[in-house]
Short mmCIF file of C-alpha atoms in Angstrom, two decimals:
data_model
loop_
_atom_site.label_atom_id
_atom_site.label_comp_id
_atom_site.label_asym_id
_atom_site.label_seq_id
_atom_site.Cartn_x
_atom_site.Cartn_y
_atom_site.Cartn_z
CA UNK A 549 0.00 0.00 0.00
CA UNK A 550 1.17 3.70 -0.67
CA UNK A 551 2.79 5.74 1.95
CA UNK A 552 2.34 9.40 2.59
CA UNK A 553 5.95 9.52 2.78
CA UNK A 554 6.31 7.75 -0.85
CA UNK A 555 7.00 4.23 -1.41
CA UNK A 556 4.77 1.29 -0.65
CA UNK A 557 4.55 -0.81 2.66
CA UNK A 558 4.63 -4.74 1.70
CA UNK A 559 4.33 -7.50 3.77
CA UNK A 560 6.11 -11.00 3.36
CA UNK A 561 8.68 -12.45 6.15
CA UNK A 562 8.25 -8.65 7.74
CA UNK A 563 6.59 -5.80 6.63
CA UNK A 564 8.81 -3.17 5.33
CA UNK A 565 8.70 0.05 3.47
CA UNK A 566 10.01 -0.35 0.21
CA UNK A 567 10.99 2.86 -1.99
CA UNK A 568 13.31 2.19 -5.05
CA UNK A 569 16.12 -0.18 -3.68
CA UNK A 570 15.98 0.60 -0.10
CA UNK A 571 13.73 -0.63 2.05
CA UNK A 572 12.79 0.24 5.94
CA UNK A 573 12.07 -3.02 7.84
CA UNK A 574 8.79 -1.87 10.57
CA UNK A 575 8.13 -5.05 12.04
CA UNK A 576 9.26 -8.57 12.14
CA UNK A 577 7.76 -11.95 12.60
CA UNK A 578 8.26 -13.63 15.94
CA UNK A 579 10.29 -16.69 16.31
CA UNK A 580 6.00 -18.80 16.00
CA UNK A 581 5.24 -16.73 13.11
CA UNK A 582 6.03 -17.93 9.03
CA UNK A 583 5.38 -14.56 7.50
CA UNK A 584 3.12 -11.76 7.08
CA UNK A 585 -0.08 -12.01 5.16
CA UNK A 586 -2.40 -9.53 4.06
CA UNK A 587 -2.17 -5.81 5.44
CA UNK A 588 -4.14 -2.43 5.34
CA UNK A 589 -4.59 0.91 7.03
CA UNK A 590 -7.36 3.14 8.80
CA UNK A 591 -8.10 6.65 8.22
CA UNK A 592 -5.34 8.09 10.81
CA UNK A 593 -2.70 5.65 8.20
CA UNK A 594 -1.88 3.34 11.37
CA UNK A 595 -0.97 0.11 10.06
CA UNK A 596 -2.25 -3.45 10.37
CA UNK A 597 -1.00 -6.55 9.63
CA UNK A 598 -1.93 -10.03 10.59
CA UNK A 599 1.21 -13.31 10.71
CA UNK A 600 0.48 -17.09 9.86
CA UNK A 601 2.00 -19.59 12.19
CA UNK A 602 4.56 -22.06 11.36
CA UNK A 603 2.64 -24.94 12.22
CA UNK A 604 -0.41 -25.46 10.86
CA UNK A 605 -2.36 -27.87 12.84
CA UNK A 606 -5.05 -25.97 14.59
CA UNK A 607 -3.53 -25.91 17.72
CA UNK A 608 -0.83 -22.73 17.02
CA UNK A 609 -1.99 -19.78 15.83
CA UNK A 610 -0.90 -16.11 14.49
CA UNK A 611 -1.42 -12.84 15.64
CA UNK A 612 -2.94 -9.54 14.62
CA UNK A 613 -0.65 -6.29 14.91
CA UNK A 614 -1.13 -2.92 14.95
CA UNK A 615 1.62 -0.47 14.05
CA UNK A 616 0.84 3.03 15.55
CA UNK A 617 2.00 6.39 13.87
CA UNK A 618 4.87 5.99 15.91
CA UNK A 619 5.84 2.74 14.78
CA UNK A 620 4.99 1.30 18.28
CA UNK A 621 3.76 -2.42 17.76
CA UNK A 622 0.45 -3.53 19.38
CA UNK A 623 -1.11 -6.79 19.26
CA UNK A 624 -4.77 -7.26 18.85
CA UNK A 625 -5.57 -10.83 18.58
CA UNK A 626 -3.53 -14.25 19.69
CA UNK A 627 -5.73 -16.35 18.39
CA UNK A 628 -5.27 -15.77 14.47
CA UNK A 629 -4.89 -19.35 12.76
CA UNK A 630 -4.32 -17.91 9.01
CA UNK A 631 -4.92 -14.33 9.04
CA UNK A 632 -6.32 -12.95 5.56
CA UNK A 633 -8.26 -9.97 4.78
CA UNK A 634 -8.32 -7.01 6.33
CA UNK A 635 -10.26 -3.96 6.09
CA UNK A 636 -11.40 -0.44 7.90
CA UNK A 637 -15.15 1.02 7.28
CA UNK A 638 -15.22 4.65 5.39
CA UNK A 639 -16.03 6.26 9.36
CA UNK A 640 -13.16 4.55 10.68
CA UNK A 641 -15.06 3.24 13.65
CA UNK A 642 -14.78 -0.62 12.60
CA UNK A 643 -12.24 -3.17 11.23
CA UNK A 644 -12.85 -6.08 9.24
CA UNK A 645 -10.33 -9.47 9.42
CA UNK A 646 -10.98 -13.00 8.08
CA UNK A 647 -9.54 -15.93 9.79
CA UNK A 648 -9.64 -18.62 7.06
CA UNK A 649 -9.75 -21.94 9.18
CA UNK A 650 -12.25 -20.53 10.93
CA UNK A 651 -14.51 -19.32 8.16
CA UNK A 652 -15.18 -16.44 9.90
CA UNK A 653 -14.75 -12.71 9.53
CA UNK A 654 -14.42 -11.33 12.62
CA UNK A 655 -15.26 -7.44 13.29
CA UNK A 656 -12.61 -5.03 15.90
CA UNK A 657 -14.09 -1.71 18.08
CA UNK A 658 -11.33 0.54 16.57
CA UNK A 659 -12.09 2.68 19.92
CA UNK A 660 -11.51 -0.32 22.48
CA UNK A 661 -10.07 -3.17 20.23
CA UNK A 662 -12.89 -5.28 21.36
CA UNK A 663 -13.86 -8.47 18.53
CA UNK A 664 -16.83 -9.59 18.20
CA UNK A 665 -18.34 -12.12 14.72
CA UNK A 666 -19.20 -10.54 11.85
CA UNK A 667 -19.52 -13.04 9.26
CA UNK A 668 -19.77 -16.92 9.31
CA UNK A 669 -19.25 -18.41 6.06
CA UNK A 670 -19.64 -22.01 6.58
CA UNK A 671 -22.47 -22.29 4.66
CA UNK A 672 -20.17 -21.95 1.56
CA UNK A 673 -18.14 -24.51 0.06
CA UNK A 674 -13.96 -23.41 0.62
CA UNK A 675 -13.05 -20.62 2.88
CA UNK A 676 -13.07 -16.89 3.56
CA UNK A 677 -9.52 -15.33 1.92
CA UNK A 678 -9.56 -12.03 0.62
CA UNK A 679 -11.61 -8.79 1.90
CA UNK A 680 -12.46 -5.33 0.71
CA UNK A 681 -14.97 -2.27 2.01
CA UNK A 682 -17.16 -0.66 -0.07
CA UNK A 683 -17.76 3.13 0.29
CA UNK A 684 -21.47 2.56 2.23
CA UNK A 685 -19.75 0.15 4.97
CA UNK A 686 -20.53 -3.31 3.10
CA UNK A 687 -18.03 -6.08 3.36
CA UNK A 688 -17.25 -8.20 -0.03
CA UNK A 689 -14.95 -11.33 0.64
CA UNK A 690 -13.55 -13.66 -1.79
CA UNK A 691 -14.57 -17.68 -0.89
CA UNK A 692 -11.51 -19.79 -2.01
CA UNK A 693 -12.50 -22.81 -3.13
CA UNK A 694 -16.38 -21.53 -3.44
CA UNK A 695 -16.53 -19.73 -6.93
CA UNK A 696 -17.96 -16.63 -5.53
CA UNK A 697 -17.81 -13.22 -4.10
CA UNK A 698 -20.37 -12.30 -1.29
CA UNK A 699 -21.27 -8.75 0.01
CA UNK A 700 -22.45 -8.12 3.28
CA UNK A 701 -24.11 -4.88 4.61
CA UNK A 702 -22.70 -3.30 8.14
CA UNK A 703 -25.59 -5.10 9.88
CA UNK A 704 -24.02 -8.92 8.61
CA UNK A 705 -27.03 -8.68 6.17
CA UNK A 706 -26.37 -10.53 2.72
CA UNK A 707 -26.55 -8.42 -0.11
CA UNK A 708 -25.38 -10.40 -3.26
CA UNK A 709 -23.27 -13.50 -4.44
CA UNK A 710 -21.15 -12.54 -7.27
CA UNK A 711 -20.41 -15.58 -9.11
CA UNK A 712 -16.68 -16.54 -10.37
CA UNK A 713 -15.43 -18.67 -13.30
CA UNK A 714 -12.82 -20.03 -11.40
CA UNK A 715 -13.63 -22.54 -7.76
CA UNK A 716 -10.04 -20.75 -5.67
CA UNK A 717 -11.25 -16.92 -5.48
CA UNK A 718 -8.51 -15.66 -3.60
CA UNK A 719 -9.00 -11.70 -3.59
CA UNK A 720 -11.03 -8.91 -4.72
CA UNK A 721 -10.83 -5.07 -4.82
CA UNK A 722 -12.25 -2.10 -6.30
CA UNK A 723 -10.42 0.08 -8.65
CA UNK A 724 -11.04 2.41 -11.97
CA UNK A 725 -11.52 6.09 -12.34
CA UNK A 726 -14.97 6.00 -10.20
CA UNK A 727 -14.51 2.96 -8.17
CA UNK A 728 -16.85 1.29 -9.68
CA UNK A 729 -15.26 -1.78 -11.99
CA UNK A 730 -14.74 -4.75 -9.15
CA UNK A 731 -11.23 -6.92 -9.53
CA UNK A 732 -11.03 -10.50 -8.69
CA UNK A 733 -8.11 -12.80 -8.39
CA UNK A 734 -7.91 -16.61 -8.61
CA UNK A 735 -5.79 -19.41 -8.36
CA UNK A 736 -5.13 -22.94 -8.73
CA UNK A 737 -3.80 -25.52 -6.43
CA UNK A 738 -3.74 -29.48 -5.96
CA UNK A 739 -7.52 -29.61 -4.39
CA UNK A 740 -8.56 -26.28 -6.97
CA UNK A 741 -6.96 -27.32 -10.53
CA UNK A 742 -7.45 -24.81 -13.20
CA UNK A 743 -5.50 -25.29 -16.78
CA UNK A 744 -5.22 -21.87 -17.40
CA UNK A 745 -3.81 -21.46 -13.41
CA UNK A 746 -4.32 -17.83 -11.99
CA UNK A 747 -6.36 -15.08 -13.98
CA UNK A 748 -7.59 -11.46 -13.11
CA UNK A 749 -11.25 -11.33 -13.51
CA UNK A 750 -12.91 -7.35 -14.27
CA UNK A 751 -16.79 -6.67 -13.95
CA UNK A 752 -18.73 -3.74 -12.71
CA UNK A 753 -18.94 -3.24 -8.90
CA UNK A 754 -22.55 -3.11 -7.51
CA UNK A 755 -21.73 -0.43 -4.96
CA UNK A 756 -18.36 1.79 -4.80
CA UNK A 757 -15.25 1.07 -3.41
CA UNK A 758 -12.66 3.16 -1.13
CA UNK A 759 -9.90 4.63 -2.30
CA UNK A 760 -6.74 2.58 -1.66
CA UNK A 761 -5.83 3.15 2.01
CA UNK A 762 -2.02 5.57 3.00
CA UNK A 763 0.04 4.35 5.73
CA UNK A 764 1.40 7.12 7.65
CA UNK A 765 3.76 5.04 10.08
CA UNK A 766 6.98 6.54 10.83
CA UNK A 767 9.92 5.41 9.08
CA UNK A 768 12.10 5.27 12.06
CA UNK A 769 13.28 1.93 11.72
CA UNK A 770 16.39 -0.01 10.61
CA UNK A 771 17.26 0.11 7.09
CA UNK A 772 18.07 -3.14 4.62
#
C-alpha cells in the first residue's frame, strides 16, 4: 500500500517500506510466526498486519498487529490461525479481518479493540480469503475454493453472491476512475486445478469502493 511519505509498505517475512532499492524493515515476525499475510490501514494511516503460524495444525496460531503512527507495535488478537483480509469502514469506527480456518470474519471496536463475529461463512463450500470495504460500509470477501464473491451490509445482512469462473477466489478489490469496476483474483492448487492457473477477472462493482488506504507510520526503523 502507498505511503504518505512515498514508497509502498509490503508485507512477506516482515513488513517493510520499500521505496526504489531501499527498504525500511517496521516489524518482524516472531520466532511462532512464518510470515506476514495480508495488510491495510485506517483513516489516521496506522498500520495493520496479521502473521500465519509455522505450524499449521489448529492448535498454534498467528497474531494480529497494529503499528501506531509511531511505529509502536500492538497486538490485537492471539488467536489468528491464518490471518487474511483485512479492512477499515469509510467512518473509521470498525475493522474487518478473516480468519480462514475458521470461516469467519471477525469485526474489531477501533475505539476499544474489542472483537466480536461478523460473518460466518460455513455455509459456503472453501473458505473466507480475501476482503475489501465498499464506500457505504458493506463487506465483499472472496470464498476460495467456493466460486464466488459475497457482500455483506454493516448489519451482517447478505446483499449479493457474485459468481466466479474459477472454484479458488482468492482476492477482490475495487479500482477504476470511479470505483466502480470490481477486480477478482484466482488461483489454482492441488484440491482447486485450473488449466489456465491464476487469472484477473474485471466486472462492474454493484456499490463503490474506497480509495486505496495511506500508511502514515513513521519510518524510524532499521534500514536493509
Amino acid at each position: 500500500m502507498p505511503h504518505a511519505d512515498g514508497g509502498f509498505v509490503v508485507s512477506g517475512r516482515n513488513v517493510t517500506h520499500k521505496n526504489g532499492d531501499a527498504g525500511i524493515v517496521l516489524h518482524e515476525t516472531d520466532s511462532d510466526e512464518q510470515f506476514f499475510n495480508d495488510l491495510t490501514a485506517d483513516g489516521q494511516g496506522r498500520l495493520y498486519v496479521g502473521s500465519v503460524p509455522k505450524v499449521h495444525d489448529g492448535a498454534h496460531a498467528g497474531r494480529l498487529y497494529r503499528l501506531d503512527l509511531d511505529g509502536a507495535v500492538h497486538v490485537l488478537a492471539e488467536d489468528v490461525l491464518i490471518s487474511n483480509g483485512l479492512g477499515v469502514e469509510p467512518a473509521d469506527e470498525f475493522l474487518y479481518h478473516v480468519d480462514s480456518p475458521r470461516r469467519c470474519v471477525w469485526r474489531y471496536r477501533q475505539d476499544t479493540g474489542a472483537r466480536e463475529d461478523f460473518i460466518d461463512t460455513s455455509g459456503y463450500p472453501g473458505v473466507p480469503d480475501g476482503l475489501a470495504v465498499a464506500a457505504d460500509g458493506s463487506v465483499w470477501v472472496a470464498i476460495a475454493g467456493g466460486s464466488v464473491v459475497v457482500g455483506w451490509d454493516a448489519a451482517g445482512r447478505r446483499l449479493a453472491e457474485i459468481p466466479v469462473p474459477a472454484a479458488l477466489v482468492t482476492s477482490v478489490c475495487f479500482g477504476g476512475t470511479d470505483l466502480r469496476t470490481l477486480y477478482v483474483l484466482t488461483g489454482a492448487n492441488e484440491d482447486h486445478p485450473d488449466p489456465d492457473g491464476g487469472a484477473v477477472y474485471r466486472m462492474p462493482a454493484p456499490v463503490a469502493g474506497l480509495p486505496a488506504p495511506t500508511a502514515r507510520v513513521r519510518l524510524n526503523a532499521r534500514v536493509d
